[in-house]
Every structure is written in structure tokens, then in C-alpha cells.
Amino acid sequence: MTQDTGIDTKEAGAEKPELPENVRVRFCPSPTGTPHVGMVRTALFNWAEARHTKGTFVFRIEDTDAQRDSQESYEQILEALRWLGLNWDEGIDVGGPHGPYRQSERTAIYKDVAAKLLEAGYAYESFSTPEEIEARNVAAGRPKAFGYDGYDRTLSEEQKEAFRAEGRQPAIRLKMPDENISFNDLIRGQIEFKAGSVPDYVIVRPNGDPLYTLTNPVDDAMMDINVVLRGEDLLSSTPRQIVLYRYLMELGIAKQVPLFGHMPYVMGEGKKKLSKRDPESNLFLHRENGFIREGLLNYLAGLGWSISADRDVFSMDEMVEHFDVRDVKANPAHFDLDKAIAINAEHIRMLEPSDFLERSVPYLYKDGVVSASSWDELSERERQILNDSVALVQPRVRLLGEVSGMVGSLLSEEAYIEPEADARKQLKESAGQVLDMAVAALEGIPAEEFQAEHVHEVLTQVLVEEGGIKPRLAFGPVRVAVSGRRVSPPLFESMEILGKELSVARLAELRKHLD
């Protein structure tokens, strides 16, 4: 047991609970910023559990914080789920029997429930200010920030009226029972909070605004949510919610206390919890860099769960088939961008070539490489070059954002491609001689015979066999002239796509720029 939290965990050897027959899970983000990978991982695990059990995935929005909530964030959350294909069965824009599905439209419901809790004696009015609570703690020899002491539980009606006469408006607090609160976590096993470790807590502010501590469990109760999968950071609030569910059951508002599963933290650099402000946490930044949904979802699924000990790459259909939240590990998961990119590369290679090209076009357009943002709007020449080059490019890119660098020189009609800095460093003293010899050799090939294999044979014979130049020094300048890059799609196949005239022109132009 840890004295500071009052939490006792007994995971070892504990049997995790059976899931209900008709699983109902929910994803309920607050629209307070750009969607981040921790949020998406929560949505993914809830979605996968619903799909695996043939249950119901409910999507609602918790937007009662007017100071922080924004319409832009709300729209981004919807965009994120739709881009990722995490479809929901009930909730926002879909409807269902338990609406509305935005908390800002459910205020009357929370007011009614709070009144019933007060009337039944499960909650009480609290007039204490934070300063008064701190002062009482100090006077009693407790730490100043010890927390609320239950002072208002026993206020008489006369005392309450006196406070009101001072102009005070009460908050509403829920009564915590003087007993241990335990539950069997789907991921962590048996957890117990010691009596007295969780003080009576506020469910309605003095201005009448309901807090998350009330709205979230009430929504879960009324939407018949029976499995709550959420982040480890919310674990400390679970005993409060369990007590409220019990009261709601007594009032006939809830059918059951749901099962809980608290997912592990996602850690970033330096073994610190990944913050929503960290660049690697930003979902749309990953999309902008060229992650595809299959690759990103696959990687996020591995942050706490695995399909098998020796497999990192799998489809969402396979995840749905095998996923069980009880197999999620409690230990923190580390976000490894390099591994995420490697998994994304595997999924890019699995795309149908036509799908790969269609998904690449918006990135090519953004980089100014093609004339339009969709495949159908491209010119015939652009489509032809992309079709001719897809087999060269698709196996070599890890992110869709890398496609432009691979095909840009092939789509360009310019005779001179300015070499990138690292490519220019590859041009040794012999580069001018090599380019002169290459131009002379290629001029002798008829245009109709300018195919990759033949070009390779001719340049190998002239530069390597007859010229005695090492292959790296022989073909390096040719690659830089053709692509402007140190690393490019296969050289001779690229030259075939460009054709004789443009290939020879690029070699000649680079030669001029070396003088």
C-alpha cells in the first residue's frame, strides 16, 4: 500500500473480471485542443473492444468547460475519427436512444440529478471557501493542502441561512462513505482505496455549473455504459465515481456500476509522460508528415497491447479479431517515432499501387510537384509518369511526405535540377569527366532503345569497364544530374521514364554548372 494515495493494488494472481454479455463502451473527449495520440489510443482500444465483442461504441463530447472548449477542436476530433476509420454506433452525428450526446445540451439533466442526490441525502451543500479549508487544516495540525475536511456535512439550517445572508452560494458535494472502495480493474487487477483517502468532492460549483465528477458518471449511467476504458491519469477519480454510481442505482438512474480498465501512460522522450504539446503527440502533424491511417493505428495499438510476442505489423481487422482489453499491459508504453515510421513503411508497401498513388497526390500537390490535389485532375503526362514510377518509389518510402522527393525530378521538365547539398558533396574531381563520357555514350543510343537495362549496360561498359572508374564514382554524378539527390529511385529506370532527350540534357547541364 502507498500511504500518500491510499491505493492498494493486488494485480499479481488476481483474476480479471468477465466482460458483460452486451458490451457498451464510450469515447468522450473534451474539445480543448488538437487531437493527440493518447486520445486516439483511447478511442482505438474502445472501438476495438466494441468490435471484437460485437458490442456498441458510443461517441459523445464533454463540452461543459466554456473557457477551454472550442468548435475548432470539436471539428478536429470528428475529422480525426473519420480519417482513422474509427466509426461509432451511437452518438455525435449518428444519434441514438440516449441523446443528446453533447454535455452542453444536457444541463437540465445534471441539475435534476443533483437535486435528487441532495434530496436523498447522498450530497450536501458546502459553503466553505478554499481559504477556510486550508486554515482549518493548519489549525488541526494537518498539511495546508490536505484537502477538504467534511466540515459542511453537519451544518444546521440556521448556519446555512447565515452563510446565504452573507451572500455565499453553496457548492454541492457528494458524501464519501467511511469504508474501503475496491474494484477489479480489467487491466490492473484488484485495486482498493482505503477509507478516508478520498474526501467528499464537489459535483456542482457554487454558480450552478456541473463538474466532470457529476456529468461523466451520469452520462455513463443514462447511456447504459457497462465498460469504461480510459487513461491511467483518471484512476484516482474511480472510487468517487463508483460511489456515485451506487447512489445513482439507489435512485433508479443507473443499472450497474461499470467495469473499469485504466490504460497505461504513453511516455515520450526522457521517460516523461507524453504531453499533448509534444510534437510527436500531434495526430495531424503525423498525417501531415505522411503517416497513413493503417500504419499509425497499427503502431498506436502496440502501445500497451500486442497481437503476439513476435509480430509488430497487423491490420485493424486482425486487431479486432484478437483484441481483449484484459490483455493490455499496465506498464507505461513508450512512443518511439522511428518504430512508428518503420511500421508505417510496411503498411505503405502493402497498399495497392493505385491506392498508394491516390493517397500521395495531395502531398505532391502541397509540395508543388504536380498540378492538382487529386488523381483525376492530374495531366495525362503526370499520371503516366507516376504510374511508370510507382514500382520504383512505393517500396522505398516510409511516409507519404517522402514521395515528392522521389518523383519530383521525374515530373519536372527542367533540363537542370539543382543538386541538394548532400548530393553536391558526392561530386568528386572526376565528376566532369564522367559526365562528358556519359553524355557521349548516351547520345549514341537510339531513342526507341533508351531502356533501363540497355542504358545500364552502355554506361557500365564506357565508364567502368573501359574508363576504369569505380561504380560509385561512375554512377554518382549521373544520379545527381538526373535527380538532384544523393538517394533516388533506381537510376536507370528513372532515366528510362525521363527519356533520352531529357536525361542527356540533365547530364550536360550539370556538366556546365561544374565549370
Short mmCIF file of C-alpha atoms in Angstrom, two decimals:
data_model
loop_
_atom_site.label_atom_id
_atom_site.label_comp_id
_atom_site.label_asym_id
_atom_site.label_seq_id
_atom_site.Cartn_x
_atom_site.Cartn_y
_atom_site.Cartn_z
CA MET A 1 0.00 0.00 0.00
CA THR A 2 1.16 3.57 -0.70
CA GLN A 3 0.49 5.91 2.19
CA ASP A 4 0.24 9.06 0.07
CA THR A 5 -2.60 7.86 -2.15
CA GLY A 6 -4.36 5.23 -0.09
CA ILE A 7 -4.31 2.90 -3.11
CA ASP A 8 -3.67 -0.80 -2.68
CA THR A 9 -3.06 -2.78 -5.88
CA LYS A 10 -3.21 -6.58 -5.92
CA GLU A 11 -2.68 -7.33 -9.57
CA ALA A 12 -0.48 -10.39 -9.16
CA GLY A 13 -2.54 -13.55 -9.36
CA ALA A 14 -5.85 -11.68 -9.37
CA GLU A 15 -8.49 -12.95 -11.75
CA LYS A 16 -9.69 -10.18 -14.01
CA PRO A 17 -13.46 -9.86 -14.38
CA GLU A 18 -15.58 -11.30 -17.15
CA LEU A 19 -16.97 -8.83 -19.64
CA PRO A 20 -20.74 -8.27 -19.78
CA GLU A 21 -22.74 -10.04 -22.46
CA ASN A 22 -23.58 -6.86 -24.39
CA VAL A 23 -20.55 -4.60 -24.11
CA ARG A 24 -21.22 -0.85 -24.31
CA VAL A 25 -18.12 1.34 -24.32
CA ARG A 26 -17.73 5.06 -24.93
CA PHE A 27 -15.23 7.62 -26.14
CA CYS A 28 -15.93 11.03 -24.60
CA PRO A 29 -13.19 13.60 -25.27
CA SER A 30 -13.28 17.26 -24.33
CA PRO A 31 -12.81 19.61 -27.31
CA THR A 32 -9.90 21.53 -25.81
CA GLY A 33 -7.09 21.16 -28.35
CA THR A 34 -5.68 19.31 -31.32
CA PRO A 35 -6.30 15.53 -31.19
CA HIS A 36 -3.25 13.75 -29.76
CA VAL A 37 -2.01 10.18 -29.87
CA GLY A 38 -3.08 9.42 -26.30
CA MET A 39 -6.64 10.43 -27.14
CA VAL A 40 -6.57 8.35 -30.31
CA ARG A 41 -5.18 5.31 -28.46
CA THR A 42 -8.12 5.57 -26.03
CA ALA A 43 -10.59 5.77 -28.93
CA LEU A 44 -8.88 2.85 -30.71
CA PHE A 45 -8.98 0.50 -27.71
CA ASN A 46 -12.65 1.30 -27.04
CA TRP A 47 -13.51 0.82 -30.72
CA ALA A 48 -11.57 -2.46 -30.91
CA GLU A 49 -13.25 -3.85 -27.77
CA ALA A 50 -16.68 -2.96 -29.14
CA ARG A 51 -15.93 -4.54 -32.50
CA HIS A 52 -14.32 -7.66 -31.00
CA THR A 53 -17.28 -8.33 -28.70
CA LYS A 54 -19.85 -7.19 -31.28
CA GLY A 55 -20.86 -4.57 -28.75
CA THR A 56 -21.69 -0.88 -29.06
CA PHE A 57 -19.26 2.03 -29.41
CA VAL A 58 -20.73 5.32 -28.19
CA PHE A 59 -19.12 8.66 -29.07
CA ARG A 60 -20.10 11.74 -27.09
CA ILE A 61 -18.49 15.12 -26.39
CA GLU A 62 -17.82 16.51 -22.90
CA ASP A 63 -18.02 20.24 -23.56
CA THR A 64 -19.11 21.87 -20.32
CA ASP A 65 -15.88 23.87 -19.90
CA ALA A 66 -16.82 27.04 -21.79
CA GLN A 67 -13.44 28.63 -21.06
CA ARG A 68 -11.43 25.90 -22.79
CA ASP A 69 -13.79 24.18 -25.23
CA SER A 70 -13.74 25.27 -28.88
CA GLN A 71 -15.71 24.50 -32.03
CA GLU A 72 -12.44 24.08 -33.92
CA SER A 73 -11.30 21.32 -31.55
CA TYR A 74 -14.73 19.65 -31.77
CA GLU A 75 -14.50 19.54 -35.55
CA GLN A 76 -10.91 18.27 -35.41
CA ILE A 77 -11.93 15.36 -33.17
CA LEU A 78 -14.62 14.34 -35.66
CA GLU A 79 -12.17 14.72 -38.54
CA ALA A 80 -9.62 12.57 -36.70
CA LEU A 81 -12.02 9.70 -36.04
CA ARG A 82 -13.32 9.76 -39.60
CA TRP A 83 -9.83 9.87 -41.12
CA LEU A 84 -8.78 6.92 -38.97
CA GLY A 85 -11.95 4.95 -39.76
CA LEU A 86 -12.94 4.57 -36.10
CA ASN A 87 -16.66 4.55 -36.79
CA TRP A 88 -19.15 4.68 -33.94
CA ASP A 89 -22.59 3.13 -33.49
CA GLU A 90 -24.28 5.76 -31.39
CA GLY A 91 -23.65 9.42 -30.59
CA ILE A 92 -22.50 12.57 -32.36
CA ASP A 93 -24.00 12.94 -35.87
CA VAL A 94 -25.33 9.36 -35.65
CA GLY A 95 -27.97 9.72 -32.94
CA GLY A 96 -29.37 7.04 -30.73
CA PRO A 97 -31.78 6.47 -27.86
CA HIS A 98 -29.74 8.24 -25.19
CA GLY A 99 -29.14 11.69 -26.68
CA PRO A 100 -28.29 14.44 -26.75
CA TYR A 101 -24.63 13.43 -26.98
CA ARG A 102 -23.04 16.80 -26.15
CA GLN A 103 -22.89 17.64 -22.45
CA SER A 104 -23.60 21.31 -23.16
CA GLU A 105 -27.07 20.19 -24.28
CA ARG A 106 -27.72 18.09 -21.15
CA THR A 107 -27.58 20.78 -18.43
CA ALA A 108 -31.17 20.22 -17.28
CA ILE A 109 -30.43 16.51 -16.78
CA TYR A 110 -27.49 17.23 -14.46
CA LYS A 111 -29.47 19.81 -12.49
CA ASP A 112 -32.24 17.28 -11.93
CA VAL A 113 -29.84 14.52 -10.83
CA ALA A 114 -28.01 16.88 -8.44
CA ALA A 115 -31.35 17.84 -6.87
CA LYS A 116 -32.25 14.16 -6.36
CA LEU A 117 -28.86 13.43 -4.77
CA LEU A 118 -29.40 16.32 -2.35
CA GLU A 119 -32.92 15.25 -1.52
CA ALA A 120 -31.84 11.66 -0.84
CA GLY A 121 -29.02 12.79 1.45
CA TYR A 122 -26.25 11.49 -0.78
CA ALA A 123 -24.97 15.01 -1.34
CA TYR A 124 -24.98 18.22 0.67
CA GLU A 125 -24.47 21.95 0.33
CA SER A 126 -20.94 23.17 1.08
CA PHE A 127 -20.22 26.84 1.83
CA SER A 128 -16.53 26.54 2.78
CA THR A 129 -14.07 28.59 0.78
CA PRO A 130 -10.65 27.17 -0.22
CA GLU A 131 -9.02 29.60 2.25
CA GLU A 132 -11.23 28.39 5.12
CA ILE A 133 -10.45 24.75 4.32
CA GLU A 134 -6.70 25.46 4.35
CA ALA A 135 -6.96 27.39 7.61
CA ARG A 136 -8.82 24.55 9.32
CA ASN A 137 -6.19 22.05 8.13
CA VAL A 138 -3.38 24.18 9.58
CA ALA A 139 -5.25 24.66 12.86
CA ALA A 140 -5.72 20.89 13.13
CA GLY A 141 -2.02 20.22 12.51
CA ARG A 142 -2.61 18.84 9.04
CA PRO A 143 -0.79 19.92 5.88
CA LYS A 144 -2.28 23.08 4.42
CA ALA A 145 -3.16 21.31 1.16
CA PHE A 146 -4.52 18.19 2.88
CA GLY A 147 -7.90 18.63 1.23
CA TYR A 148 -11.48 19.05 2.29
CA ASP A 149 -12.31 18.02 5.87
CA GLY A 150 -16.06 17.36 5.72
CA TYR A 151 -16.88 20.47 7.72
CA ASP A 152 -20.14 21.29 5.94
CA ARG A 153 -21.65 17.82 6.31
CA THR A 154 -23.31 18.70 9.58
CA LEU A 155 -24.30 22.32 9.03
CA SER A 156 -27.66 23.21 10.51
CA GLU A 157 -30.31 25.03 8.51
CA GLU A 158 -29.61 28.12 10.63
CA GLN A 159 -25.91 28.02 9.71
CA LYS A 160 -26.74 27.59 6.04
CA GLU A 161 -29.11 30.56 6.14
CA ALA A 162 -26.42 32.64 7.84
CA PHE A 163 -23.99 31.86 5.04
CA ARG A 164 -26.61 32.76 2.47
CA ALA A 165 -27.21 36.03 4.26
CA GLU A 166 -23.51 36.79 3.72
CA GLY A 167 -24.11 36.36 0.00
CA ARG A 168 -22.48 32.96 -0.24
CA GLN A 169 -23.71 30.40 -2.77
CA PRO A 170 -23.04 26.75 -1.91
CA ALA A 171 -21.24 24.14 -3.93
CA ILE A 172 -22.72 20.64 -3.83
CA ARG A 173 -20.51 17.86 -2.52
CA LEU A 174 -21.03 14.11 -2.66
CA LYS A 175 -20.74 12.15 0.60
CA MET A 176 -17.99 9.53 0.53
CA PRO A 177 -18.70 6.54 2.79
CA ASP A 178 -16.31 5.69 5.60
CA GLU A 179 -15.25 2.40 4.05
CA ASN A 180 -12.70 0.97 1.65
CA ILE A 181 -13.64 1.25 -2.02
CA SER A 182 -12.40 -1.62 -4.18
CA PHE A 183 -12.88 -2.74 -7.76
CA ASN A 184 -11.37 -5.27 -10.14
CA ASP A 185 -9.66 -3.34 -12.92
CA LEU A 186 -9.76 -5.01 -16.34
CA ILE A 187 -6.08 -4.16 -16.88
CA ARG A 188 -4.58 -3.80 -13.39
CA GLY A 189 -6.48 -6.36 -11.36
CA GLN A 190 -7.83 -5.74 -7.87
CA ILE A 191 -7.45 -2.15 -6.61
CA GLU A 192 -8.54 -0.81 -3.26
CA PHE A 193 -8.76 2.75 -1.96
CA LYS A 194 -8.56 2.96 1.83
CA ALA A 195 -11.35 4.59 3.82
CA GLY A 196 -10.70 8.30 4.28
CA SER A 197 -8.27 8.57 1.38
CA VAL A 198 -10.87 10.23 -0.86
CA PRO A 199 -12.62 13.29 0.63
CA ASP A 200 -16.15 14.44 -0.15
CA TYR A 201 -15.90 16.10 -3.54
CA VAL A 202 -17.65 18.87 -5.43
CA ILE A 203 -20.11 17.85 -8.15
CA VAL A 204 -21.71 21.29 -8.75
CA ARG A 205 -19.94 24.64 -8.49
CA PRO A 206 -21.43 27.50 -6.42
CA ASN A 207 -22.55 29.15 -9.69
CA GLY A 208 -24.59 26.05 -10.53
CA ASP A 209 -22.27 24.63 -13.20
CA PRO A 210 -21.98 20.82 -13.01
CA LEU A 211 -18.47 19.37 -12.90
CA TYR A 212 -16.97 16.39 -14.74
CA THR A 213 -17.25 14.47 -11.46
CA LEU A 214 -21.04 14.54 -11.91
CA THR A 215 -21.60 14.77 -15.66
CA ASN A 216 -19.36 11.91 -16.73
CA PRO A 217 -20.85 9.19 -14.48
CA VAL A 218 -24.39 10.47 -15.06
CA ASP A 219 -23.92 10.23 -18.81
CA ASP A 220 -22.42 6.76 -18.50
CA ALA A 221 -25.34 5.67 -16.31
CA MET A 222 -28.02 7.06 -18.59
CA MET A 223 -26.32 5.72 -21.72
CA ASP A 224 -26.03 2.28 -20.11
CA ILE A 225 -22.22 2.19 -20.46
CA ASN A 226 -21.03 -1.00 -18.78
CA VAL A 227 -17.30 -0.94 -19.65
CA VAL A 228 -15.22 2.22 -19.08
CA LEU A 229 -11.79 2.17 -20.73
CA ARG A 230 -9.77 5.29 -20.02
CA GLY A 231 -6.34 6.62 -19.16
CA GLU A 232 -4.33 5.82 -16.06
CA ASP A 233 -4.39 9.51 -15.12
CA LEU A 234 -8.09 9.12 -14.21
CA LEU A 235 -7.53 6.18 -11.86
CA SER A 236 -7.63 8.36 -8.73
CA SER A 237 -11.17 9.52 -9.58
CA THR A 238 -12.54 5.98 -9.86
CA PRO A 239 -13.60 5.49 -6.21
CA ARG A 240 -15.57 8.73 -6.38
CA GLN A 241 -17.34 7.52 -9.50
CA ILE A 242 -18.06 4.10 -8.02
CA VAL A 243 -19.75 5.70 -5.01
CA LEU A 244 -21.80 7.98 -7.26
CA TYR A 245 -22.87 5.00 -9.40
CA ARG A 246 -24.08 3.26 -6.24
CA TYR A 247 -26.16 6.29 -5.33
CA LEU A 248 -27.50 6.54 -8.87
CA MET A 249 -28.54 2.89 -8.70
CA GLU A 250 -30.40 3.59 -5.46
CA LEU A 251 -32.19 6.44 -7.25
CA GLY A 252 -33.06 4.21 -10.22
CA ILE A 253 -30.90 6.24 -12.61
CA ALA A 254 -28.12 3.67 -13.15
CA LYS A 255 -28.48 -0.05 -13.87
CA GLN A 256 -24.99 -1.04 -12.74
CA VAL A 257 -21.53 0.06 -11.72
CA PRO A 258 -19.50 -0.37 -14.93
CA LEU A 259 -16.28 -2.31 -15.19
CA PHE A 260 -13.18 -0.12 -15.39
CA GLY A 261 -9.95 -0.56 -17.30
CA HIS A 262 -7.20 2.04 -16.90
CA MET A 263 -4.79 2.12 -19.83
CA PRO A 264 -1.08 2.81 -19.30
CA TYR A 265 0.54 6.18 -19.83
CA VAL A 266 2.15 6.90 -23.18
CA MET A 267 5.68 8.13 -22.47
CA GLY A 268 7.72 10.48 -24.63
CA GLU A 269 11.37 11.49 -24.63
CA GLY A 270 13.27 11.17 -21.37
CA LYS A 271 10.73 8.74 -19.92
CA LYS A 272 8.29 11.58 -19.29
CA LYS A 273 4.57 11.30 -19.90
CA LEU A 274 3.85 12.33 -23.47
CA SER A 275 2.30 15.79 -23.31
CA LYS A 276 -0.33 16.94 -25.79
CA ARG A 277 2.10 19.80 -26.51
CA ASP A 278 4.89 17.45 -27.62
CA PRO A 279 5.26 17.40 -31.43
CA GLU A 280 5.17 13.59 -31.58
CA SER A 281 1.81 13.73 -29.80
CA ASN A 282 0.08 15.77 -32.52
CA LEU A 283 -2.09 13.47 -34.63
CA PHE A 284 -2.45 15.84 -37.57
CA LEU A 285 1.29 16.53 -37.65
CA HIS A 286 1.82 12.79 -38.20
CA ARG A 287 -0.74 12.87 -41.00
CA GLU A 288 0.91 15.95 -42.49
CA ASN A 289 4.27 14.16 -42.47
CA GLY A 290 2.77 11.26 -44.38
CA PHE A 291 1.57 8.62 -41.95
CA ILE A 292 -1.28 6.59 -43.36
CA ARG A 293 -4.10 5.59 -41.05
CA GLU A 294 -3.29 1.87 -41.24
CA GLY A 295 0.29 2.44 -40.12
CA LEU A 296 -0.49 4.90 -37.36
CA LEU A 297 -3.32 2.81 -35.91
CA ASN A 298 -1.14 -0.31 -36.02
CA TYR A 299 1.59 1.48 -34.08
CA LEU A 300 -0.78 3.00 -31.52
CA ALA A 301 -2.37 -0.43 -30.96
CA GLY A 302 1.05 -1.62 -29.82
CA LEU A 303 1.25 0.98 -27.07
CA GLY A 304 0.16 -1.37 -24.31
CA TRP A 305 -1.12 -4.32 -26.35
CA SER A 306 0.36 -6.80 -28.80
CA ILE A 307 -1.19 -9.24 -31.23
CA SER A 308 1.60 -11.74 -30.45
CA ALA A 309 5.09 -11.75 -29.00
CA ASP A 310 6.85 -11.85 -32.37
CA ARG A 311 4.59 -9.65 -34.53
CA ASP A 312 4.51 -5.86 -34.86
CA VAL A 313 2.64 -5.42 -38.15
CA PHE A 314 -1.06 -6.26 -38.45
CA SER A 315 -4.30 -4.91 -39.89
CA MET A 316 -7.23 -3.46 -37.99
CA ASP A 317 -9.30 -6.50 -38.98
CA GLU A 318 -6.69 -8.67 -37.26
CA MET A 319 -6.70 -6.40 -34.21
CA VAL A 320 -10.48 -6.67 -33.94
CA GLU A 321 -10.25 -10.45 -34.17
CA HIS A 322 -7.69 -10.74 -31.35
CA PHE A 323 -8.20 -7.70 -29.09
CA ASP A 324 -9.18 -8.18 -25.47
CA VAL A 325 -8.66 -5.22 -23.14
CA ARG A 326 -7.73 -7.65 -20.37
CA ASP A 327 -4.54 -8.40 -22.33
CA VAL A 328 -3.41 -4.74 -22.20
CA LYS A 329 -0.28 -4.28 -20.07
CA ALA A 330 -0.34 -1.90 -17.12
CA ASN A 331 3.25 -0.72 -17.62
CA PRO A 332 3.81 2.65 -19.34
CA ALA A 333 4.24 2.47 -23.12
CA HIS A 334 6.97 4.46 -24.88
CA PHE A 335 6.23 6.37 -28.09
CA ASP A 336 9.09 5.52 -30.44
CA LEU A 337 8.81 7.64 -33.59
CA ASP A 338 11.38 5.58 -35.51
CA LYS A 339 9.45 2.38 -34.86
CA ALA A 340 6.18 4.10 -35.79
CA ILE A 341 7.70 5.19 -39.10
CA ALA A 342 9.04 1.69 -39.78
CA ILE A 343 5.59 0.16 -39.21
CA ASN A 344 4.06 2.84 -41.43
CA ALA A 345 6.52 1.91 -44.19
CA GLU A 346 5.33 -1.70 -44.02
CA HIS A 347 1.72 -0.61 -44.47
CA ILE A 348 2.65 1.69 -47.36
CA ARG A 349 4.22 -1.29 -49.11
CA MET A 350 1.00 -3.27 -48.64
CA LEU A 351 -1.17 -0.68 -50.42
CA GLU A 352 -2.41 -1.35 -53.91
CA PRO A 353 -0.26 0.80 -56.27
CA SER A 354 -3.27 2.80 -57.42
CA ASP A 355 -4.27 3.46 -53.79
CA PHE A 356 -0.71 4.49 -52.96
CA LEU A 357 -0.67 6.98 -55.82
CA GLU A 358 -4.07 8.46 -54.99
CA ARG A 359 -3.05 8.98 -51.37
CA SER A 360 0.26 10.52 -52.46
CA VAL A 361 -1.18 13.16 -54.79
CA PRO A 362 -2.24 15.65 -52.04
CA TYR A 363 1.34 15.57 -50.68
CA LEU A 364 2.76 16.05 -54.18
CA TYR A 365 0.43 18.98 -54.76
CA LYS A 366 1.31 20.58 -51.42
CA ASP A 367 4.99 20.38 -52.40
CA GLY A 368 4.32 21.92 -55.81
CA VAL A 369 5.30 18.78 -57.71
CA VAL A 370 2.01 18.19 -59.54
CA SER A 371 -0.72 20.46 -60.90
CA ALA A 372 -3.72 19.25 -58.86
CA SER A 373 -4.62 17.76 -55.48
CA SER A 374 -6.48 14.71 -56.79
CA TRP A 375 -5.53 11.91 -59.16
CA ASP A 376 -8.36 12.55 -61.61
CA GLU A 377 -7.36 16.19 -62.04
CA LEU A 378 -3.72 15.47 -62.95
CA SER A 379 -2.48 15.86 -66.50
CA GLU A 380 -2.08 12.77 -68.66
CA ARG A 381 1.71 13.18 -68.52
CA GLU A 382 1.71 13.37 -64.69
CA ARG A 383 -0.44 10.25 -64.37
CA GLN A 384 1.75 8.37 -66.85
CA ILE A 385 4.98 9.24 -65.02
CA LEU A 386 3.51 8.34 -61.64
CA ASN A 387 2.21 5.02 -62.97
CA ASP A 388 5.62 4.28 -64.53
CA SER A 389 7.46 5.15 -61.32
CA VAL A 390 5.20 3.62 -58.66
CA ALA A 391 7.07 0.31 -58.56
CA LEU A 392 10.32 2.22 -58.02
CA VAL A 393 9.02 4.55 -55.33
CA GLN A 394 6.46 2.68 -53.22
CA PRO A 395 8.93 0.13 -51.76
CA ARG A 396 11.37 2.92 -50.85
CA VAL A 397 9.30 5.49 -48.96
CA ARG A 398 8.35 5.29 -45.30
CA LEU A 399 5.99 8.29 -45.25
CA LEU A 400 3.83 9.77 -47.99
CA GLY A 401 5.63 13.04 -47.37
CA GLU A 402 8.77 11.44 -48.87
CA VAL A 403 7.18 10.72 -52.25
CA SER A 404 7.74 14.25 -53.58
CA GLY A 405 11.49 13.95 -53.14
CA MET A 406 11.45 10.68 -55.04
CA VAL A 407 9.32 11.66 -58.03
CA GLY A 408 9.84 15.41 -58.22
CA SER A 409 12.73 15.14 -60.66
CA LEU A 410 10.79 12.67 -62.81
CA LEU A 411 7.80 15.02 -63.08
CA SER A 412 9.95 18.08 -63.75
CA GLU A 413 10.55 19.09 -67.35
CA GLU A 414 13.56 21.22 -66.40
CA ALA A 415 16.88 20.38 -68.02
CA TYR A 416 18.79 21.39 -64.89
CA ILE A 417 18.00 20.06 -61.43
CA GLU A 418 19.80 21.98 -58.69
CA PRO A 419 21.61 19.35 -56.57
CA GLU A 420 20.75 19.15 -52.90
CA ALA A 421 23.61 19.96 -50.53
CA ASP A 422 24.39 16.34 -49.59
CA ALA A 423 24.22 15.32 -53.25
CA ARG A 424 26.66 18.03 -54.30
CA LYS A 425 29.19 16.64 -51.82
CA GLN A 426 29.19 13.41 -53.83
CA LEU A 427 30.60 15.19 -56.87
CA LYS A 428 34.33 14.46 -56.83
CA GLU A 429 37.02 15.86 -59.13
CA SER A 430 36.27 13.19 -61.70
CA ALA A 431 32.58 14.23 -62.00
CA GLY A 432 33.15 16.45 -65.05
CA GLN A 433 35.00 13.71 -66.94
CA VAL A 434 32.34 11.17 -66.01
CA LEU A 435 29.52 13.38 -67.27
CA ASP A 436 31.33 14.09 -70.55
CA MET A 437 31.84 10.38 -71.15
CA ALA A 438 28.26 9.56 -70.17
CA VAL A 439 26.76 12.18 -72.49
CA ALA A 440 28.82 10.92 -75.40
CA ALA A 441 27.84 7.31 -74.71
CA LEU A 442 24.12 8.04 -74.29
CA GLU A 443 23.96 10.16 -77.44
CA GLY A 444 24.70 7.01 -79.39
CA ILE A 445 21.63 5.14 -78.12
CA PRO A 446 18.57 5.44 -80.39
CA ALA A 447 15.61 6.97 -78.53
CA GLU A 448 13.49 3.84 -79.03
CA GLU A 449 16.22 1.72 -77.37
CA PHE A 450 16.61 4.01 -74.34
CA GLN A 451 15.55 1.35 -71.82
CA ALA A 452 16.90 0.88 -68.30
CA GLU A 453 18.81 -2.36 -68.96
CA HIS A 454 20.42 -1.06 -72.13
CA VAL A 455 21.38 2.29 -70.57
CA HIS A 456 22.94 0.38 -67.65
CA GLU A 457 24.95 -1.83 -69.99
CA VAL A 458 26.25 1.08 -72.07
CA LEU A 459 27.29 3.24 -69.10
CA THR A 460 28.87 0.28 -67.31
CA GLN A 461 30.93 -0.55 -70.38
CA VAL A 462 32.02 3.03 -71.07
CA LEU A 463 32.59 4.30 -67.55
CA VAL A 464 33.56 1.23 -65.53
CA GLU A 465 35.00 -1.35 -67.90
CA GLU A 466 36.67 0.92 -70.43
CA GLY A 467 37.15 4.06 -68.31
CA GLY A 468 38.35 2.18 -65.22
CA ILE A 469 36.16 4.30 -62.93
CA LYS A 470 34.76 2.73 -59.77
CA PRO A 471 30.96 2.27 -59.97
CA ARG A 472 30.31 4.69 -57.10
CA LEU A 473 32.29 7.44 -58.81
CA ALA A 474 30.91 6.49 -62.23
CA PHE A 475 27.20 6.47 -61.44
CA GLY A 476 27.13 9.03 -58.60
CA PRO A 477 27.37 12.12 -60.86
CA VAL A 478 24.82 10.62 -63.24
CA ARG A 479 22.37 10.14 -60.35
CA VAL A 480 22.91 13.70 -59.11
CA ALA A 481 22.38 15.09 -62.62
CA VAL A 482 19.19 13.10 -63.19
CA SER A 483 17.56 13.57 -59.75
CA GLY A 484 19.46 16.26 -57.87
CA ARG A 485 19.59 13.83 -54.94
CA ARG A 486 22.07 11.51 -53.33
CA VAL A 487 19.33 8.92 -52.83
CA SER A 488 16.75 8.46 -55.58
CA PRO A 489 14.61 5.79 -57.22
CA PRO A 490 16.65 3.26 -59.26
CA LEU A 491 18.81 5.33 -61.59
CA PHE A 492 18.45 3.58 -64.93
CA GLU A 493 14.70 3.02 -64.56
CA SER A 494 14.40 6.74 -63.77
CA MET A 495 16.31 7.60 -66.95
CA GLU A 496 14.00 5.40 -68.99
CA ILE A 497 10.99 7.26 -67.58
CA LEU A 498 12.58 10.63 -68.39
CA GLY A 499 13.54 9.52 -71.89
CA LYS A 500 16.75 10.07 -73.82
CA GLU A 501 16.39 13.77 -74.58
CA LEU A 502 15.76 14.98 -71.02
CA SER A 503 18.22 12.50 -69.44
CA VAL A 504 21.08 13.62 -71.72
CA ALA A 505 20.15 17.28 -71.25
CA ARG A 506 20.38 16.96 -67.47
CA LEU A 507 23.82 15.37 -67.63
CA ALA A 508 25.02 18.12 -69.97
CA GLU A 509 23.55 20.90 -67.83
CA LEU A 510 25.15 19.64 -64.63
CA ARG A 511 28.44 19.43 -66.51
CA LYS A 512 28.12 23.12 -67.42
CA HIS A 513 27.43 24.05 -63.81
CA LEU A 514 30.62 22.32 -62.67
CA ASP A 515 32.79 24.76 -64.63
#
